[in-house]
mmCIF file of C-alpha atoms in Angstrom:
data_model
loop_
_atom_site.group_PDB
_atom_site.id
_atom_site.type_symbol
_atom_site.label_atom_id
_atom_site.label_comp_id
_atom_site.label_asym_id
_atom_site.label_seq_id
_atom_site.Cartn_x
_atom_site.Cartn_y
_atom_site.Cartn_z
ATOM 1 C CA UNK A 261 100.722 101.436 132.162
ATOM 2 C CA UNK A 262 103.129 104.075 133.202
ATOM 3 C CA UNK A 263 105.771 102.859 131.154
ATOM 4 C CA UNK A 264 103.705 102.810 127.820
ATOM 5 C CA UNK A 265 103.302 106.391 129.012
ATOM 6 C CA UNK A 266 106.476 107.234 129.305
ATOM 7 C CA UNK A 267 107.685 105.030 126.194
ATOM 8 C CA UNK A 268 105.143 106.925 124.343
ATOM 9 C CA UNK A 269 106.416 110.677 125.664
ATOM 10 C CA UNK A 270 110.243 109.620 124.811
ATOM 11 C CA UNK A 271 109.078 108.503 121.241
ATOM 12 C CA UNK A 272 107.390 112.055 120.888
ATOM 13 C CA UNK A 273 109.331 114.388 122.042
ATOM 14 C CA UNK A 274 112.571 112.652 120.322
ATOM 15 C CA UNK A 275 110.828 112.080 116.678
ATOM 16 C CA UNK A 276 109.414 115.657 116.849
ATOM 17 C CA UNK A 277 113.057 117.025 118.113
ATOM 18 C CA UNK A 278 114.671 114.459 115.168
ATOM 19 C CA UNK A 279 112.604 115.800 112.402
ATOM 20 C CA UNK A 280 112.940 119.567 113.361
ATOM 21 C CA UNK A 281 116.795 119.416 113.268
ATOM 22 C CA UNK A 282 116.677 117.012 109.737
ATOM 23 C CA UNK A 283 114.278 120.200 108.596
ATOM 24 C CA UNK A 284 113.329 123.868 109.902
ATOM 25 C CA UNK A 285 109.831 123.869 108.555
ATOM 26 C CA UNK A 286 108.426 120.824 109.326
ATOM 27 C CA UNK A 287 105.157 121.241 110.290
ATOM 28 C CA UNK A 288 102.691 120.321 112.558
ATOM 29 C CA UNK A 289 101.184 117.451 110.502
ATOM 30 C CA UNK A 290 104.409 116.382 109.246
ATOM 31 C CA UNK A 291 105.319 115.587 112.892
ATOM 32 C CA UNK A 292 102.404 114.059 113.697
ATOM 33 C CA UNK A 293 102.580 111.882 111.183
ATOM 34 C CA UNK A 294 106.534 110.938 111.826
ATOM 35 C CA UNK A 295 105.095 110.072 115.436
ATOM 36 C CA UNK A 296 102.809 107.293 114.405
ATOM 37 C CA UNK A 297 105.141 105.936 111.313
ATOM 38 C CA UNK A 298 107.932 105.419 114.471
ATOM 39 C CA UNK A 299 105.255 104.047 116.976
ATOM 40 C CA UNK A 300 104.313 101.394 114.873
ATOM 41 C CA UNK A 301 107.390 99.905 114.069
ATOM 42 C CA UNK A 302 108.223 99.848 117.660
ATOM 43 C CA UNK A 303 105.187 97.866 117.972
ATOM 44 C CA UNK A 304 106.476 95.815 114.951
ATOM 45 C CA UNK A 305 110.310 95.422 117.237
ATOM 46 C CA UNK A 306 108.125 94.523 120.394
ATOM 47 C CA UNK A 307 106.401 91.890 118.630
ATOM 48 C CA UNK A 308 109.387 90.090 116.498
ATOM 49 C CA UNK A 309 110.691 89.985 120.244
ATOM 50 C CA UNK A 310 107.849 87.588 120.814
ATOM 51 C CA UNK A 311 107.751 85.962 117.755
ATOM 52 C CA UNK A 312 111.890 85.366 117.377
ATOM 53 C CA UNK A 313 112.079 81.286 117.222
ATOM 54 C CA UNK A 314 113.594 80.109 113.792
ATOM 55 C CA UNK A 315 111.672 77.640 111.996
ATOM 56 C CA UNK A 316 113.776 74.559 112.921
ATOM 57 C CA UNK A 317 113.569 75.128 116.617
ATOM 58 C CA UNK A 318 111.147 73.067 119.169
ATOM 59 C CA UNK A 319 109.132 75.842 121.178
ATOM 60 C CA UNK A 320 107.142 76.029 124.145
ATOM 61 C CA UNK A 321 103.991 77.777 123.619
ATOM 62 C CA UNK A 322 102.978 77.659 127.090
ATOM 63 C CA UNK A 323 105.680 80.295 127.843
ATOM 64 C CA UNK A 324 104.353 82.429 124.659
ATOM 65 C CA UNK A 325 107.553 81.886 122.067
ATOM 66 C CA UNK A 326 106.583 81.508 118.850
ATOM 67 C CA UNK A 327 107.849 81.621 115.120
ATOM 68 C CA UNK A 328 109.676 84.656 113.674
ATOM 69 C CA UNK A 329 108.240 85.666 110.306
ATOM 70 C CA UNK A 330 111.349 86.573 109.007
ATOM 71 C CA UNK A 331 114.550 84.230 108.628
ATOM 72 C CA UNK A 332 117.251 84.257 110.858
ATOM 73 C CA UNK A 333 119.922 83.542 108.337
ATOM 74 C CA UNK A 334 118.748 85.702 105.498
ATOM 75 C CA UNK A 335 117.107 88.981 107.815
ATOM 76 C CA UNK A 336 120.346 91.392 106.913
ATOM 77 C CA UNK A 337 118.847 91.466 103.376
ATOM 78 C CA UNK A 338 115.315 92.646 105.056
ATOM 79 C CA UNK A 339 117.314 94.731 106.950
ATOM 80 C CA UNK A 340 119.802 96.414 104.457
ATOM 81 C CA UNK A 341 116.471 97.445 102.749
ATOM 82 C CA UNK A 342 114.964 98.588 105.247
ATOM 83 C CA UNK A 343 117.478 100.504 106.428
ATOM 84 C CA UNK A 344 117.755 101.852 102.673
ATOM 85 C CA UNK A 345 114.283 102.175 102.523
ATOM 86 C CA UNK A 346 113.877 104.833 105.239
ATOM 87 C CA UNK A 347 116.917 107.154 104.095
ATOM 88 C CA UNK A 348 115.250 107.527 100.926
ATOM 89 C CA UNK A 349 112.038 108.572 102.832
ATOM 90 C CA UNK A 350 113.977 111.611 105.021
ATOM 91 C CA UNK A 351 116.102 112.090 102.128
ATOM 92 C CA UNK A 352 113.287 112.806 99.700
ATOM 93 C CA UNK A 353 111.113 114.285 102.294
ATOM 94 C CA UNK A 354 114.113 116.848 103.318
ATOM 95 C CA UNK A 355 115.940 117.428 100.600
ATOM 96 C CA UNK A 356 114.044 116.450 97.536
ATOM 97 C CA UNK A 357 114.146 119.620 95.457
ATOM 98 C CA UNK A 358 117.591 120.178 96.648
ATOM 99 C CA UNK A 359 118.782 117.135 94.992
ATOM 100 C CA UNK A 360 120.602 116.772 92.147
ATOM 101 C CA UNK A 361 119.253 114.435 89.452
ATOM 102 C CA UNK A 362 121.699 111.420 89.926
ATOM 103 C CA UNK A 363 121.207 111.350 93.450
ATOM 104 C CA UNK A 364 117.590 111.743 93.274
ATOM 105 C CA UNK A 365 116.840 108.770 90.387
ATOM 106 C CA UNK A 366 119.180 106.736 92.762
ATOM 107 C CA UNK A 367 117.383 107.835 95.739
ATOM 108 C CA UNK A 368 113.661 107.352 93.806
ATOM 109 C CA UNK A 369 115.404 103.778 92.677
ATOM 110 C CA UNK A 370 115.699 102.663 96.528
ATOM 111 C CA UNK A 371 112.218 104.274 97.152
ATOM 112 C CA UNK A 372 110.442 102.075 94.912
ATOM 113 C CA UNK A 373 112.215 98.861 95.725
ATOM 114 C CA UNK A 374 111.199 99.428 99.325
ATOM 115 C CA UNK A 375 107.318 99.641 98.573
ATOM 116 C CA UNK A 376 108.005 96.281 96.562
ATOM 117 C CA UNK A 377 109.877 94.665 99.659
ATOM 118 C CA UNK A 378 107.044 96.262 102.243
ATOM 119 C CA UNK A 379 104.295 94.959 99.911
ATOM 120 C CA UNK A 380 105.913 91.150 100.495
ATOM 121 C CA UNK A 381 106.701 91.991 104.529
ATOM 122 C CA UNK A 382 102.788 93.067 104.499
ATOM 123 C CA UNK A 383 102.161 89.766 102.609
ATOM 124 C CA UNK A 384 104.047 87.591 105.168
ATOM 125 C CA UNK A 385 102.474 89.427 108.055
ATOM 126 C CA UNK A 386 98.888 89.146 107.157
ATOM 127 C CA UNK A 387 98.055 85.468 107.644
ATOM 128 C CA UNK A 388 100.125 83.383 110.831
ATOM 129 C CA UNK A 389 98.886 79.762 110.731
ATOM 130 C CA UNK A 390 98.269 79.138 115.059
ATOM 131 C CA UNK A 391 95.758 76.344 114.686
ATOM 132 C CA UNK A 392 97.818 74.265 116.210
ATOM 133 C CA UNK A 393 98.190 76.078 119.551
ATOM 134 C CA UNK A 394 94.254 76.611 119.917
ATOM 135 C CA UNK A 395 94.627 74.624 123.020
ATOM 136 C CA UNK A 396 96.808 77.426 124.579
ATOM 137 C CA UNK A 397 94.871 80.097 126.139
ATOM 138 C CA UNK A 398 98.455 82.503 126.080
ATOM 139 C CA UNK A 399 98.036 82.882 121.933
ATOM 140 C CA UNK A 400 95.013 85.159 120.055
ATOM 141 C CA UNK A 401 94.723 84.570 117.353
ATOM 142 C CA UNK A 402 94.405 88.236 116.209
ATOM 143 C CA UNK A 403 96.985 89.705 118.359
ATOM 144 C CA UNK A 404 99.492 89.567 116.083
ATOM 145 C CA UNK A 405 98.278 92.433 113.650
ATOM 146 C CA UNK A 406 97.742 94.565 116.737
ATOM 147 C CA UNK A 407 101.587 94.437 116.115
ATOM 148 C CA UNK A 408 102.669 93.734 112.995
ATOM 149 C CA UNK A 409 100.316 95.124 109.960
ATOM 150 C CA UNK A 410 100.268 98.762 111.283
ATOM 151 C CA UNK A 411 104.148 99.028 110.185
ATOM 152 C CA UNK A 412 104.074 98.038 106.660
ATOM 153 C CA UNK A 413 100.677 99.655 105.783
ATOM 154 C CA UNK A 414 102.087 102.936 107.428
ATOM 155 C CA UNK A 415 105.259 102.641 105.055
ATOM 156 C CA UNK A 416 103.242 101.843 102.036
ATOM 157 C CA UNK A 417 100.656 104.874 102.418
ATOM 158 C CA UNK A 418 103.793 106.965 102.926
ATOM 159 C CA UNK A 419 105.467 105.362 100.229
ATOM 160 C CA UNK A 420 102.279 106.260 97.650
ATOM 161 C CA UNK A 421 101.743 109.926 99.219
ATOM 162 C CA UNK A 422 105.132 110.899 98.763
ATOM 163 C CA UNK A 423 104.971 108.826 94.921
ATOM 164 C CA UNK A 424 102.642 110.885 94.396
ATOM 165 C CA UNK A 425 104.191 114.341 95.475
ATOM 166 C CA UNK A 426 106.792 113.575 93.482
ATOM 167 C CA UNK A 427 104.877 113.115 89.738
ATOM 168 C CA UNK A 428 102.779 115.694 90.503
ATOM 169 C CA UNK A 429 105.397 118.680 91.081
ATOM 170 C CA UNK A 430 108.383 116.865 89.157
ATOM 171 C CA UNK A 431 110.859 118.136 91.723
ATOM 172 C CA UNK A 432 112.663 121.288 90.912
ATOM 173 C CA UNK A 433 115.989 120.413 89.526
ATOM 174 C CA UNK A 434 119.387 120.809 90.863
ATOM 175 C CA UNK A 435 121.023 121.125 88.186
ATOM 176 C CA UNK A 436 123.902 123.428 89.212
ATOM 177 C CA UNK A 437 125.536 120.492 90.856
ATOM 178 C CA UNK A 438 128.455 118.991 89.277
ATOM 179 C CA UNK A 439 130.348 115.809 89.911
ATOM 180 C CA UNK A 440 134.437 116.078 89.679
ATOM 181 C CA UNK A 441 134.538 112.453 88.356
ATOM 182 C CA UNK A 442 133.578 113.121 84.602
ATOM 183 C CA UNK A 443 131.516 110.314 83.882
ATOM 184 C CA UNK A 444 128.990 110.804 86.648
ATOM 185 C CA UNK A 445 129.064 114.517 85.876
ATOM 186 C CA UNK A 446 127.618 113.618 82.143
ATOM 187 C CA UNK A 447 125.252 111.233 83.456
ATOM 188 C CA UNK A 448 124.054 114.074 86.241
ATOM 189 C CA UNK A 449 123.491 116.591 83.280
ATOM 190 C CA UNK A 450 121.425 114.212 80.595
ATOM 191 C CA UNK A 451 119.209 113.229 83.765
ATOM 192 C CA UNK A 452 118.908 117.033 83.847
ATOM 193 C CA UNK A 453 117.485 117.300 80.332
ATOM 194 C CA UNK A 454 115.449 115.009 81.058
ATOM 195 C CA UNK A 455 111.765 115.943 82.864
ATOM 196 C CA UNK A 456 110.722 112.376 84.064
ATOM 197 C CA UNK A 457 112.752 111.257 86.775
ATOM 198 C CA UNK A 458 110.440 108.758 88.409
ATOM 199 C CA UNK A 459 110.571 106.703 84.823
ATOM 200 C CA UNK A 460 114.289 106.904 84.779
ATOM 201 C CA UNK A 461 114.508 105.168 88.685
ATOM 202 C CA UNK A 462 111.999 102.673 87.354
ATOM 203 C CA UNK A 463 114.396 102.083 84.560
ATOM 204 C CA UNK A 464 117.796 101.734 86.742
ATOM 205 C CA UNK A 465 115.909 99.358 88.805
ATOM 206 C CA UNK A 466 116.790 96.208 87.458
ATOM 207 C CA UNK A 467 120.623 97.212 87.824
ATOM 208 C CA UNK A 468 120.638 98.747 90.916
ATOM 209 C CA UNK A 469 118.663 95.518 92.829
ATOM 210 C CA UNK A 470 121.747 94.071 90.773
ATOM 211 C CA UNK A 471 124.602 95.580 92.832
ATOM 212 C CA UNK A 472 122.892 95.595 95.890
ATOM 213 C CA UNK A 473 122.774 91.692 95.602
ATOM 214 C CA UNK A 474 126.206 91.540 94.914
ATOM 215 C CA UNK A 475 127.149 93.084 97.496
ATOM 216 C CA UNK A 476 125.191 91.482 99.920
ATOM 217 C CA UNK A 477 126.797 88.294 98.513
ATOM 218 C CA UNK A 478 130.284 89.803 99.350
ATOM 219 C CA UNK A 479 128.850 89.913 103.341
ATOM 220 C CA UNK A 480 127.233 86.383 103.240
ATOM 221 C CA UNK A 481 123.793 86.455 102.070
ATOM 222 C CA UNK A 482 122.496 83.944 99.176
ATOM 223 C CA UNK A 483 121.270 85.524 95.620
ATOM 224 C CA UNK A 484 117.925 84.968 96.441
ATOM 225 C CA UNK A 485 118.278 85.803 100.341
ATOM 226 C CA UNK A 486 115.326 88.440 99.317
ATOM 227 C CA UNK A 487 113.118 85.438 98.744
ATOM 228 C CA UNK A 488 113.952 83.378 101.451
ATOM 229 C CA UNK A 489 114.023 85.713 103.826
ATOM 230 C CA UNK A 490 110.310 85.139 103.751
ATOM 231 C CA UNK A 491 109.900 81.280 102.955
ATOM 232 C CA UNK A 492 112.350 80.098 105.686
ATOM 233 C CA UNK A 493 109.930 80.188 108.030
ATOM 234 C CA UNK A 494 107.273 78.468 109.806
ATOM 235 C CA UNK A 495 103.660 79.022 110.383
ATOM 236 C CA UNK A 496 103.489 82.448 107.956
ATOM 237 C CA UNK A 497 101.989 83.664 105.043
ATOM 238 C CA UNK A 498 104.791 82.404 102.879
ATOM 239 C CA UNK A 499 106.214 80.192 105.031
ATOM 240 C CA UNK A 500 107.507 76.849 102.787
ATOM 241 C CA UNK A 501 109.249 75.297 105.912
ATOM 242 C CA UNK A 502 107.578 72.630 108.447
ATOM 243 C CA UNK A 503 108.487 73.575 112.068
ATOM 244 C CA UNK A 504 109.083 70.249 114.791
ATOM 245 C CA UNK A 505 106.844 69.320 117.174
ATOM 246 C CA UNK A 506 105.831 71.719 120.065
ATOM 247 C CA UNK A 507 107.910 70.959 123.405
ATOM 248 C CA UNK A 508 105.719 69.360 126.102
ATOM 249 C CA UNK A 509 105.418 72.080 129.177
ATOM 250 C CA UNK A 510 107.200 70.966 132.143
ATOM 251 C CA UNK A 511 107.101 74.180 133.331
ATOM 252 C CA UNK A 512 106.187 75.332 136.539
ATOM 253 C CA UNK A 513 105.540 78.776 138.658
ATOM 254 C CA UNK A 514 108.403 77.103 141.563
ATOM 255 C CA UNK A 515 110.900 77.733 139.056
ATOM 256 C CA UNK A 516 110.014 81.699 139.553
ATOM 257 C CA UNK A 517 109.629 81.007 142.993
ATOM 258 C CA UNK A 518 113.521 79.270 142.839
ATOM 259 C CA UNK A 519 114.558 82.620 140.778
ATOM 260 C CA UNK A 520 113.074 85.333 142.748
ATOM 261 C CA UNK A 521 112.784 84.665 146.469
ATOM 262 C CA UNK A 522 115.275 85.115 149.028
ATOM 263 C CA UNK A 523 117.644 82.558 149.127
ATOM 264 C CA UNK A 524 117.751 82.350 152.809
ATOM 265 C CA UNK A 525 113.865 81.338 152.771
ATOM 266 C CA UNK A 526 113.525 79.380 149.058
ATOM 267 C CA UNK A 527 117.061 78.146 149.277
ATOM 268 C CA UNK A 528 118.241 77.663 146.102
ATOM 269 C CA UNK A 529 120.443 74.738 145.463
ATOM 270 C CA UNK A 530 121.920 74.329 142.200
ATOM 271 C CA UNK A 531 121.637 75.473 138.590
ATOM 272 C CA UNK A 532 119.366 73.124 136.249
ATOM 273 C CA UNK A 533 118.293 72.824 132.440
ATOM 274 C CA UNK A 534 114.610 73.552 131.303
ATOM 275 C CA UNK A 535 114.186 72.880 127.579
ATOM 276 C CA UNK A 536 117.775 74.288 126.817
ATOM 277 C CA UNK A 537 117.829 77.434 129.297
ATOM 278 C CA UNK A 538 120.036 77.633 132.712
ATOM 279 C CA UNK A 539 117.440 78.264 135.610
ATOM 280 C CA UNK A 540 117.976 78.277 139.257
ATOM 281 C CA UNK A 541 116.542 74.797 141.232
ATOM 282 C CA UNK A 542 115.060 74.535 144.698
ATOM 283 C CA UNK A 543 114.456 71.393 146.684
ATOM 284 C CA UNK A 544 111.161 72.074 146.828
ATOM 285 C CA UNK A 545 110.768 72.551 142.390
ATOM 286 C CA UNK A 546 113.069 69.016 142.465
ATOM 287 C CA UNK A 547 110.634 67.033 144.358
ATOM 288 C CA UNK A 548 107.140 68.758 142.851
ATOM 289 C CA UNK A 549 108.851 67.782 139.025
ATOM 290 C CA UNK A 550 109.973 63.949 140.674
ATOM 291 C CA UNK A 551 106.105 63.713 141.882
ATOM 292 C CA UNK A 552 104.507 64.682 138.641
ATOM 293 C CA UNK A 553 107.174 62.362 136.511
ATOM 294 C CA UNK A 554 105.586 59.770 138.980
ATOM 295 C CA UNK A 555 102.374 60.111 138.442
ATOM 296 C CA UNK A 556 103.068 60.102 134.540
ATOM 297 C CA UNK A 557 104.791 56.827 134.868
ATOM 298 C CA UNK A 558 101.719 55.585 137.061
ATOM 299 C CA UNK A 559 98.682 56.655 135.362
ATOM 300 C CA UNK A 560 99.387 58.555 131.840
ATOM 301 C CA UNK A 561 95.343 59.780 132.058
ATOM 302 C CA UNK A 562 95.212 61.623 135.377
ATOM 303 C CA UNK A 563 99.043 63.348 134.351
ATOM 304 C CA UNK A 564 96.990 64.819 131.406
ATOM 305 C CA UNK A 565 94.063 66.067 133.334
ATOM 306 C CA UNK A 566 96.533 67.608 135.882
ATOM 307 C CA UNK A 567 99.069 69.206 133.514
ATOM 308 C CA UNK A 568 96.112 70.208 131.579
ATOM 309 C CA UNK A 569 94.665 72.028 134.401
ATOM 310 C CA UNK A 570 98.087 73.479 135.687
ATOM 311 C CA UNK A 571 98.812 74.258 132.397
ATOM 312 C CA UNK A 572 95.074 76.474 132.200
ATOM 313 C CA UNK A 573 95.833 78.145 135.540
ATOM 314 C CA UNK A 574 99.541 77.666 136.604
ATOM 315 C CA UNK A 575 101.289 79.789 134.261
ATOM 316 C CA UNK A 576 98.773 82.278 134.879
ATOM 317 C CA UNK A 577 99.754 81.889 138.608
ATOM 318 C CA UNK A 578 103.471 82.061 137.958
ATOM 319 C CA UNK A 579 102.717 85.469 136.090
ATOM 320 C CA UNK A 580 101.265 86.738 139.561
ATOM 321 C CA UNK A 581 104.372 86.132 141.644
ATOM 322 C CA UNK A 582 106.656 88.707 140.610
ATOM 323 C CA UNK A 583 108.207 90.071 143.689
ATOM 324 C CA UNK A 584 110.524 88.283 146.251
ATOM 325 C CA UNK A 585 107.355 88.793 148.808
ATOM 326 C CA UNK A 586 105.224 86.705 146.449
ATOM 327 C CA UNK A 587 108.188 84.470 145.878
ATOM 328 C CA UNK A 588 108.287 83.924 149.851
ATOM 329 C CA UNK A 589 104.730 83.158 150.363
ATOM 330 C CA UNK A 590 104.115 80.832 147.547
ATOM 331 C CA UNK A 591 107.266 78.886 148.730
ATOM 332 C CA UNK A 592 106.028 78.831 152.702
ATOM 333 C CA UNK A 593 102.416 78.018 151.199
ATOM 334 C CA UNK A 594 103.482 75.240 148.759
ATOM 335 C CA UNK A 595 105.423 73.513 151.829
ATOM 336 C CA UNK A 596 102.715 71.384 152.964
ATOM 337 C CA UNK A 597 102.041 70.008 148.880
ATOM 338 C CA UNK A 598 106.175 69.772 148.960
ATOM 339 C CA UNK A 599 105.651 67.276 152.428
ATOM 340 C CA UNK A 600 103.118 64.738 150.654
ATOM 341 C CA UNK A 601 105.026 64.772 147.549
ATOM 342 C CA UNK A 602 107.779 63.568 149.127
ATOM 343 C CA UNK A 603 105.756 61.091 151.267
ATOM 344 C CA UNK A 604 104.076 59.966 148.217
ATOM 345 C CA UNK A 605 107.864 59.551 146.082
ATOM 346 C CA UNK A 606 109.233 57.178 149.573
ATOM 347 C CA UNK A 607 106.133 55.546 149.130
ATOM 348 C CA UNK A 608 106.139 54.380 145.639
ATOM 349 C CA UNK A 609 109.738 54.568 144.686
ATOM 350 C CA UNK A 610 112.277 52.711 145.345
ATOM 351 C CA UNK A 611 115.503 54.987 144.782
ATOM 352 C CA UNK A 612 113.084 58.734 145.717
ATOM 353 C CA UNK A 613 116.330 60.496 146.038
ATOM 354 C CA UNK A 614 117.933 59.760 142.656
ATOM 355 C CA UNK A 615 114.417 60.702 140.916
ATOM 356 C CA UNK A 616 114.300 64.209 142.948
ATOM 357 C CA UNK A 617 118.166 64.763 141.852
ATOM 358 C CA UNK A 618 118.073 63.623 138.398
ATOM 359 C CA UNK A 619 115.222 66.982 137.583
ATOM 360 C CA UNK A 620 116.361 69.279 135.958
ATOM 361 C CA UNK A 621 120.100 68.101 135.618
ATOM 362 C CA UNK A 622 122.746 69.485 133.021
#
């Protein structure tokens, strides 16, 4: 708790700092309001760090992974605009009547296509498909829009407010700025005669979304990397790809205990695989794995009922022990269960040692 605290604090007292320095008289609301439009898309960050598997990975969601809404090979599009997107928020906000008219239709141009693009991210966000993973108590199904929605509704009522602001006072115009390059400088003066900027950024729409994409090409994105940064994925809103089958847990709170304990008491022995990732093996995590791939082999019915049960309290277990202490205990507690397991494997094997050395192996 003390470190949402202090996360909180830092976010305040740098956005408020931020937004003074970008303008004098910002005011009270105006900060205020910059506070909760930057908390929310660190809530947004914290929960794409959960949600970060590509489509066409196999996940465990025992160990809470899940699928990223956005796609992996198209997300510098998303992010290009959204980077976009929120310098022609401060630069409107800060400087709007100070602009001069090229820079501001430009500016108003980039605006709007952000609402479009955080209409579509609001889309995606607002419907993930976990049916499937009902049987794990780690998901909620709700807890997702704890993280995600506040972001993109926060940039869209910003978006409209400062829409708005803009028709209604048709920014004072800047019109004593000139351009050295001649052409830019005539195009700068007739947006100057002209009293409707917004319409003239709706207007240059079409061709400025038409050099962006271009030269997003030039860096490696498709054409239509706008549109698929949304369908390839799995288990969203607008999600058009099929993600494989879930990885069985094989899991198991020793494997913290192998990690976190002192070595001179858990003795670690080598470095192992676990669905793709390095982790650090124990004797003890060896022989507990070789006993339950036994008692698969032996009776397929009573491995279900046990994983199933580990699986409901284990992992909640494994959360617990998060100190080397913990680590210590468990491992001095679990030696006993580590004694009949390997009893049980000399009884009913016939090479025990190969099974026990043969977990986990790279």
């Amino acid at each position: 708790m003390i470190y949402i605290l202090l996360c909180l604090l830092g976010i305040i007292i740098i956005t408020a700092f931020v937004l003074k320095r970008i303008k004098k008289s910002t005011s009270i609301l105006e900060i205020i309001i910059g506070i909760i439009y930057v908390s929310v898309h660190v809530l947004l960050f914290v929960g794409l760090q959960i949600h970060n598997n590509q489509y066409y990975i196999a996940i465990d969601p025992i160990d809470v992974e899940c699928y990223t809404p956005f796609g992996g090979k198209h997300i510098i599009t998303l992010i290009f605009y959204y980077i976009a997107f929120n310098v022609s928020i401060l630069m409107i906000w800060s400087r709007g009547h100070k602009l001069p008219p090229l820079a501001k239709v430009l500016l108003l141009s980039v605006f709007l296509i952000g609402i479009i693009v955080n209409f579509f991210v609001l889309l995606q966000l607002s419907k993930h498909n976990v049916d499937d993973l009902d049987g794990f108590d780690a998901y909620g199904k709700s807890d997702d829009l704890y993280f995600f929605l506040p972001a993109p509704i926060m940039s869209i009522l910003i978006s409209i407010f400062l829409t708005i602001h803009i028709v209604k006072n048709k920014m004072m115009m800047a019109n004593e700025k000139t351009y050295s390059n001649k052409f830019l400088n005539k195009i700068n003066l007739f947006l100057a005669q002209r009293n409707n900027l917004p319409l003239w950024s709706i207007i240059l729409l079409i061709p400025l979304l038409l050099v962006i994409t271009i030269i997003l090409i030039l860096f490696g994105q498709d054409s239509n990397s706008l549109v698929k940064v949304f369908t390839d994925t799995a288990t969203w809103r607008l999600s058009q790809q099929i993600h494989p089958s879930f990885l069985d847990h094989k899991g198991h709170y020793l494997c913290t205990v192998a990690v976190s304990g002192n070595p001179k008491i858990v003795k670690p022995i080598r470095l192992g695989k676990r669905h793709g990732k390095t982790i650090i093996v124990n004797r003890q995590l060896l022989i507990a794995n070789a006993f339950e791939e036994m008692i698969e082999n032996l009776s397929p019915k009573s491995h279900r009922l046990i994983r199933s049960n580990y699986d409901k309290y284990g992992y909640n277990l494994s959360r617990k022990i998060n100190t080397e202490q913990m680590s210590n205990l468990t491992y001095i507690l679990m030696k006993p269960l580590e004694w009949i397991f390997l009893i049980c494997l000399y009884l009913f094997c016939k090479k025990p040692e190969e099974r026990i050395n043969k977990q986990y192996a790279i």
